[in-house]
PDB file of C-alpha atoms in Angstrom:
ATOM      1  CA  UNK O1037      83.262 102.042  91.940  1.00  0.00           C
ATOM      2  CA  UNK O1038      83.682  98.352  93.405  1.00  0.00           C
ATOM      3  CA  UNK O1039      82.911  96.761  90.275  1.00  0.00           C
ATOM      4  CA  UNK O1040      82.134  93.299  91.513  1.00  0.00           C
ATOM      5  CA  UNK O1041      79.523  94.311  94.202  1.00  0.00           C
ATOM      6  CA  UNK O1042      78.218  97.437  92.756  1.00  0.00           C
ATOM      7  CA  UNK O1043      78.939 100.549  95.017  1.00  0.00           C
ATOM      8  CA  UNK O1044      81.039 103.268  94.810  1.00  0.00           C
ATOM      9  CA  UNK O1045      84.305 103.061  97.377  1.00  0.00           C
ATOM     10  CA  UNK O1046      86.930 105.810  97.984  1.00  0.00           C
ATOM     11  CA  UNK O1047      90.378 104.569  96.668  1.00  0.00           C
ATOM     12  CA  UNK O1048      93.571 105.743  97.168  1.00  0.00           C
ATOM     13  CA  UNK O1049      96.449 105.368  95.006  1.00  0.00           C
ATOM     14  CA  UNK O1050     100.315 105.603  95.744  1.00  0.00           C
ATOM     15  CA  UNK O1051     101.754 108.454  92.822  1.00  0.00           C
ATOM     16  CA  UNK O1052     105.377 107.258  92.984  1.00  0.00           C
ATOM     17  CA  UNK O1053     105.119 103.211  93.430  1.00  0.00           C
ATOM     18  CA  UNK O1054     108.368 103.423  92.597  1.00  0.00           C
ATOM     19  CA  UNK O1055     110.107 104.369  95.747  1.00  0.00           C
ATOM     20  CA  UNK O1056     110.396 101.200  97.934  1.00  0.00           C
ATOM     21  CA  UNK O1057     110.210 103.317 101.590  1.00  0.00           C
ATOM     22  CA  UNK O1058     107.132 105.300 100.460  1.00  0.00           C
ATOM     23  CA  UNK O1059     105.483 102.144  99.179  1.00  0.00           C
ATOM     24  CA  UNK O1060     106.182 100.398 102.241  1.00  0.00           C
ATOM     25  CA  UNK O1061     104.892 103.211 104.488  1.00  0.00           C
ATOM     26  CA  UNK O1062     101.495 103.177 102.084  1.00  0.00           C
ATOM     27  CA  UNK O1063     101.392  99.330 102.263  1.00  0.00           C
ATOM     28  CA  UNK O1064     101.871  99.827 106.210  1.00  0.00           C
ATOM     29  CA  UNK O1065      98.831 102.671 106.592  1.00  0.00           C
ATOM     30  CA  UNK O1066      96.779 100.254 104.500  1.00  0.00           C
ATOM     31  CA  UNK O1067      97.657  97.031 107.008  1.00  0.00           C
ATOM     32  CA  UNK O1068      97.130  99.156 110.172  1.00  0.00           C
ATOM     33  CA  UNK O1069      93.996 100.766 109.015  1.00  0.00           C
ATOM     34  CA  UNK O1070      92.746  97.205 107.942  1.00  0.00           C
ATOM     35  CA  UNK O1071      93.393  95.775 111.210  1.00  0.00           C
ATOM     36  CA  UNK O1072      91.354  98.571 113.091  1.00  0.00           C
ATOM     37  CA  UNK O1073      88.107  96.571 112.698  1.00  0.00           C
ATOM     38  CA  UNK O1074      85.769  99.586 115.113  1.00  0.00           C
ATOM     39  CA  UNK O1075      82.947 101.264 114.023  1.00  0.00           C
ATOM     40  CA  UNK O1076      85.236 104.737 114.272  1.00  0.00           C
ATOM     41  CA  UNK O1077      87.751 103.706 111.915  1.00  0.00           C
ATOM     42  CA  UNK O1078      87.214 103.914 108.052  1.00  0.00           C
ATOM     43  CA  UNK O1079      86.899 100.079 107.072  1.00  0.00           C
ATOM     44  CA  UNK O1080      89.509  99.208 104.340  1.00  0.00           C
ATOM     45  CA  UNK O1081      88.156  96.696 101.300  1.00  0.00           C
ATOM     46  CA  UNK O1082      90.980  95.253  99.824  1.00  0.00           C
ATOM     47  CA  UNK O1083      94.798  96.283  98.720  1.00  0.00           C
ATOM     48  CA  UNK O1084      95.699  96.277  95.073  1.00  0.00           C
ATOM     49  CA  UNK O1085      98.788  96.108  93.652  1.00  0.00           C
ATOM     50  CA  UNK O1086      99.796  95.805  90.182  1.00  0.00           C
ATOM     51  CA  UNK O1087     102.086  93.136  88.861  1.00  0.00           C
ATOM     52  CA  UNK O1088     105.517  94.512  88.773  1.00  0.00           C
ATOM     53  CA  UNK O1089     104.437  96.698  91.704  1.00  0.00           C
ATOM     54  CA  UNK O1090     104.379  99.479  89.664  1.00  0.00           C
ATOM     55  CA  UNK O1091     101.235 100.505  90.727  1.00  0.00           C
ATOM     56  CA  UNK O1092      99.261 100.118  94.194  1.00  0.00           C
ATOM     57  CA  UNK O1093      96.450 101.316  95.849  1.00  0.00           C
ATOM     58  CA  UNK O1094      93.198 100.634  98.237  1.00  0.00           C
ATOM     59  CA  UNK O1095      90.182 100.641  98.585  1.00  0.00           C
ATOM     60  CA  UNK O1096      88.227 101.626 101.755  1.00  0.00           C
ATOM     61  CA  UNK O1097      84.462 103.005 102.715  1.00  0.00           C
ATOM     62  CA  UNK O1098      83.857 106.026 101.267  1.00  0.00           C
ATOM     63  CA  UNK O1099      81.946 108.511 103.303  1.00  0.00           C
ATOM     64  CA  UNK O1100      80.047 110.782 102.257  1.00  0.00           C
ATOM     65  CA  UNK O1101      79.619 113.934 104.769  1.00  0.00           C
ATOM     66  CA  UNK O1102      82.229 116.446 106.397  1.00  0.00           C
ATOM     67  CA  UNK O1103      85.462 116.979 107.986  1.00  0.00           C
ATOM     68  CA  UNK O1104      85.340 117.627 111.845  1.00  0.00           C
ATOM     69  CA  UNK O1105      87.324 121.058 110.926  1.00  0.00           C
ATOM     70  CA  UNK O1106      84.386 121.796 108.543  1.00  0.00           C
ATOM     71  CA  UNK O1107      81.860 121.470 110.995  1.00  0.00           C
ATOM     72  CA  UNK O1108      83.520 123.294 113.704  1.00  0.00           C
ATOM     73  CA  UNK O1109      84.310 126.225 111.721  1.00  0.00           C
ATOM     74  CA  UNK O1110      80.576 126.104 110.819  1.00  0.00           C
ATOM     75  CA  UNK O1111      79.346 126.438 114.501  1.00  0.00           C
ATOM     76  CA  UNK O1112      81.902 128.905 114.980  1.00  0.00           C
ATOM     77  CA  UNK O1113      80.616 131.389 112.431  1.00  0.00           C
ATOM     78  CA  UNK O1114      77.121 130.551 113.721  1.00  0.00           C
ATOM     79  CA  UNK O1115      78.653 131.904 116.946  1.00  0.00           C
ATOM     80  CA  UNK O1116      80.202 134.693 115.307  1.00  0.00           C
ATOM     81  CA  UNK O1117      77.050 135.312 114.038  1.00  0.00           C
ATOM     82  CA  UNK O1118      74.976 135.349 117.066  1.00  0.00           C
ATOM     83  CA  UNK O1119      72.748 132.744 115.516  1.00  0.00           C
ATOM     84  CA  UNK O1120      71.186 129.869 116.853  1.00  0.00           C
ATOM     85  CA  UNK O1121      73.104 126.406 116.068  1.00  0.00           C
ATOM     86  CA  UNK O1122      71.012 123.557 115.131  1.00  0.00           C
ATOM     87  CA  UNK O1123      71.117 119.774 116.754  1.00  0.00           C
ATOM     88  CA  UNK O1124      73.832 119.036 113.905  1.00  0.00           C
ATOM     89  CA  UNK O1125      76.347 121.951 115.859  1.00  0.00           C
ATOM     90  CA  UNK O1126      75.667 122.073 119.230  1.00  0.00           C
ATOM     91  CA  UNK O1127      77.229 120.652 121.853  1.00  0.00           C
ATOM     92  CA  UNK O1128      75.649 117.439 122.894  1.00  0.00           C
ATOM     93  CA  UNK O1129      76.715 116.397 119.476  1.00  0.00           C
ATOM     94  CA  UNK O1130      80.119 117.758 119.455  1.00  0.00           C
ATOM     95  CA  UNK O1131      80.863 116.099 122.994  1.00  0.00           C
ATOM     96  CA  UNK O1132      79.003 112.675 121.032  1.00  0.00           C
ATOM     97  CA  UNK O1133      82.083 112.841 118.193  1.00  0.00           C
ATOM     98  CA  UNK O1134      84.322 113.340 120.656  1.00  0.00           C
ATOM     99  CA  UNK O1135      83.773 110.769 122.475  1.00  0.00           C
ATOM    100  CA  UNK O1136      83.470 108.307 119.655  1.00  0.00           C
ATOM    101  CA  UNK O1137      86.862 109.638 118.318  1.00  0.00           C
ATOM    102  CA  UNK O1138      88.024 108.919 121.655  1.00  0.00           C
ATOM    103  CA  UNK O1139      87.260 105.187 121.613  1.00  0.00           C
ATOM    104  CA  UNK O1140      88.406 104.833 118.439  1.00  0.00           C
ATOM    105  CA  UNK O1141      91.848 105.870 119.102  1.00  0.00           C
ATOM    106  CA  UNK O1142      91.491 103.988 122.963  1.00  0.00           C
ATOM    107  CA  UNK O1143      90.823 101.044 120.122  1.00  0.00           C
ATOM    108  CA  UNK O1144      93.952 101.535 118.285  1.00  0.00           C
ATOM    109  CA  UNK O1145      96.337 102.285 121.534  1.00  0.00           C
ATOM    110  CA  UNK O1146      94.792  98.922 122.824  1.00  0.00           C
ATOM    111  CA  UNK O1147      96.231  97.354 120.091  1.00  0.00           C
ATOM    112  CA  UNK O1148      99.650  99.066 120.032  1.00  0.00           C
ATOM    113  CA  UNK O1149      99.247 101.807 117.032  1.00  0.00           C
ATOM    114  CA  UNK O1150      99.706 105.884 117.647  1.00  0.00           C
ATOM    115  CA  UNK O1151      98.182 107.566 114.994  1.00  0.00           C
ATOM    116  CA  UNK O1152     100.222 110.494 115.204  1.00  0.00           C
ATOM    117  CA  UNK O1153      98.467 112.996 113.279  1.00  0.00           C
ATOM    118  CA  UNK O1154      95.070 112.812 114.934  1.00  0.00           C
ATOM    119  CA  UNK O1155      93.048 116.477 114.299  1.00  0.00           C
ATOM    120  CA  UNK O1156      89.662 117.422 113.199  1.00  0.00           C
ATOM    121  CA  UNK O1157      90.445 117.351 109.404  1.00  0.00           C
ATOM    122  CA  UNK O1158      91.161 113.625 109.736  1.00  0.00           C
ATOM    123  CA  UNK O1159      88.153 113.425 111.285  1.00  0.00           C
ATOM    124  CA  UNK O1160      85.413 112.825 108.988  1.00  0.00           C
ATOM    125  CA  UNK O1161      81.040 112.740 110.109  1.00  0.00           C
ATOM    126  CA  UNK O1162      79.206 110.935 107.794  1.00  0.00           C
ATOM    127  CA  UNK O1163      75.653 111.841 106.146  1.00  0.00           C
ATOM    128  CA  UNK O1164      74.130 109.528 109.166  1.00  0.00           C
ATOM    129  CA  UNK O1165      76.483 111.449 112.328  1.00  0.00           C
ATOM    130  CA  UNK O1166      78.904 107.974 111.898  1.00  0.00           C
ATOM    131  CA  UNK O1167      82.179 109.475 112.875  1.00  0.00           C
ATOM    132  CA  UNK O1168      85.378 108.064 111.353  1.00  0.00           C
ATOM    133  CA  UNK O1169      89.307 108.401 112.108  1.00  0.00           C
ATOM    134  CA  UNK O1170      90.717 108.797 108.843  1.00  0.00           C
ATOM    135  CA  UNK O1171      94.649 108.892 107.105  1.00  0.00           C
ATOM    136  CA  UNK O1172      96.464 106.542 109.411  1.00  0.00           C
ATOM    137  CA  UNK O1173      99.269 107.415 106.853  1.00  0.00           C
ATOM    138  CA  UNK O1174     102.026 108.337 110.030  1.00  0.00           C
ATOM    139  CA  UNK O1175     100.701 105.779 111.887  1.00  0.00           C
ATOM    140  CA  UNK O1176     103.163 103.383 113.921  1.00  0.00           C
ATOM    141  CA  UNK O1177     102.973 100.352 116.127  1.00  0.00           C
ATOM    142  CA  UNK O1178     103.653 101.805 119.412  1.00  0.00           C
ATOM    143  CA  UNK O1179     107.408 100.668 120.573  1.00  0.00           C
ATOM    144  CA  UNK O1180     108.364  99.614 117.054  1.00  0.00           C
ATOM    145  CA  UNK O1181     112.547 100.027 116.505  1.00  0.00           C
ATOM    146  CA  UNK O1182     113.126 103.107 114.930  1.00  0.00           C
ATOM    147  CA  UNK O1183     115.625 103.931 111.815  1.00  0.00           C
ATOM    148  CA  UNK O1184     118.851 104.819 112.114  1.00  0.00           C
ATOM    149  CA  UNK O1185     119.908 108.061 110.266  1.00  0.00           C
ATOM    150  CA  UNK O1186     121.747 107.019 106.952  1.00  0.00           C
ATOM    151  CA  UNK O1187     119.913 103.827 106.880  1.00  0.00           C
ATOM    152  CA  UNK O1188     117.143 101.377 107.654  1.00  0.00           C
ATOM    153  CA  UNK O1189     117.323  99.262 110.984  1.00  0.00           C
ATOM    154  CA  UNK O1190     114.787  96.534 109.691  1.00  0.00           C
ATOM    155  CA  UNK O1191     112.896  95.422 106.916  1.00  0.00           C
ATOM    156  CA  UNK O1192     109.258  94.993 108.893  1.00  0.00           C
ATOM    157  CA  UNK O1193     106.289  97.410 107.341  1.00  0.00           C
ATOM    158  CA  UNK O1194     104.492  96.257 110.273  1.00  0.00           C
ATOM    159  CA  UNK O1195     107.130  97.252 112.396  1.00  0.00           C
ATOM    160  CA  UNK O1196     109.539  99.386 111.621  1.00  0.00           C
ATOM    161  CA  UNK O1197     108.877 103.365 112.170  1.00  0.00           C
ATOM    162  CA  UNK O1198     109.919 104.285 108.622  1.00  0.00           C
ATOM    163  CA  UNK O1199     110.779 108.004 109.868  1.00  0.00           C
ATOM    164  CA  UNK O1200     114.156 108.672 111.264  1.00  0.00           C
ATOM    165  CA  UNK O1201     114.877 110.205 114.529  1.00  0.00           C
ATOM    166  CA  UNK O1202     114.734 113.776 114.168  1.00  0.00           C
ATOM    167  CA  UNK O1203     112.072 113.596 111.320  1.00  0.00           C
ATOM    168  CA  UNK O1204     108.868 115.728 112.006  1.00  0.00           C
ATOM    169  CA  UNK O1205     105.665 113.547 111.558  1.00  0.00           C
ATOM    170  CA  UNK O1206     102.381 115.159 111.898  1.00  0.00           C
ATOM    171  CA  UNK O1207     100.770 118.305 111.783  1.00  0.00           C
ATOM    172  CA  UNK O1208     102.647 121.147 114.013  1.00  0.00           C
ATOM    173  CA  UNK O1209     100.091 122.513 115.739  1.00  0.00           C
ATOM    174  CA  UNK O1210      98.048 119.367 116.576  1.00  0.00           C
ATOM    175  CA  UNK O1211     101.422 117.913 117.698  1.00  0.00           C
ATOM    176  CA  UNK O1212     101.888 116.943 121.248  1.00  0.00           C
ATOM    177  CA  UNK O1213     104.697 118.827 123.523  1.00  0.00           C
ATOM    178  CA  UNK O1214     107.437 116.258 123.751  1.00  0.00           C
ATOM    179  CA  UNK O1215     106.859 115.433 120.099  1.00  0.00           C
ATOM    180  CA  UNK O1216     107.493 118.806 118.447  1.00  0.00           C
ATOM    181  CA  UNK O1217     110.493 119.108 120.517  1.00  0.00           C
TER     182      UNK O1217
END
C-alpha cells in the first residue's frame, strides 16, 4: 500500500541489491517503463532505493485482472469444450487487446525501446478490459552499444545493453528468428 495517498500499488523489489549489473538492469526496466507514459503500459509511481543501496525497489499500478495467456487458454478450453464463449473471449475482444498491445509497443519502438520478451503472460487485462504491457525487465534502447564479452563497454543504464553478445534474452519460443539464432 502507497501509504501517503491511500491505495494499494504493486511493488517490486530487487533480491540481490548487491550486484551492481543486476541493479543497474532493474534501475534501467524501472526508467524505461517510467518513460512509457501510454495508456498500454503499466504506469510506474516512484523508485525507491535505500540509503547504502542496499535495498531498491518500485512501485507501479497494480492491476487487478488476468494474464493474456490466462485468458487464451480459457477460450481455448471453451473451444475444446464445444461451448459457447462469452463477450469477455471472443474474438472482437481478442482482436481489441491485440490491437492495443500493438500500439503500445508501436509507442515504445517510436521512442527507441525493444521490449524483447513481449508474449501473452506479460500481457496483463485488467478488471475494466484495460490492457497493459508488463516486465520491461530485457528491455533495451534500440541501437544502444552492446557489451563486450569479459567486460562492460559503458557505464550508461539508459544505454548500455547490459547482456553480452551471445547471451539469450527472452523467452525461446516467443523469440523472433534472427534472435534465437
Amino acid at each position: 500500500e502507497q501509504l501517503e495517498l491511500e491505495r494499494p500499488v504493486a511493488f517490486k523489489r530487487l533480491r540481490d541489491a548487491g550486484d551492481e549489473i543486476l541493479r543497474e538492469r532493474f534501475v534501467r526496466e524501472a526508467r524505461i517503463t517510467a518513460q512509457l507514459d501510454h495508456p498500454n503500459v503499466v504506469p510506474v509511481y516512484v523508485l525507491e532505493v535505500a540509503r547504502g543501496g542496499k535495498a531498491i525497489g518500485y512501485a507501479m499500478k497494480l492491476v487487478e485482472g488476468k494474464t493474456l495467456r490466462d485468458l487464451l487458454s480459457e477460450t481455448a478450453d471453451a473451444y475444446g469444450r464445444g461451448a459457447r464463449v462469452d463477450a469477455v473471449h471472443a474474438l472482437p475482444a481478442r482482436l481489441e487487446h491485440f490491437l492495443k498491445v500493438c500500439d503500445a509497443i508501436a509507442f515504445a519502438h517510436d521512442r527507441g525501446i525493444l521490449h524483447r520478451d513481449l508474449k501473452p503472460a506479460n500481457i496483463m487485462i485488467g478488471r475494466f478490459g484495460e490492457v497493459y504491457v508488463m516486465d520491461w525487465g530485457i528491455a533495451r534502447p534500440i541501437g544502444a552499444p552492446k557489451e563486450e564479452r569479459g567486460g562492460r563497454a559503458d557505464h550508461r543504464p539508459m544505454d548500455a545493453d547490459l547482456t553480452r553478445d551471445g547471451d539469450i534474452v527472452g523467452s525461446a519460443a516467443f523469440m523472433a528468428p534472427e534472435q534465437a539464432s
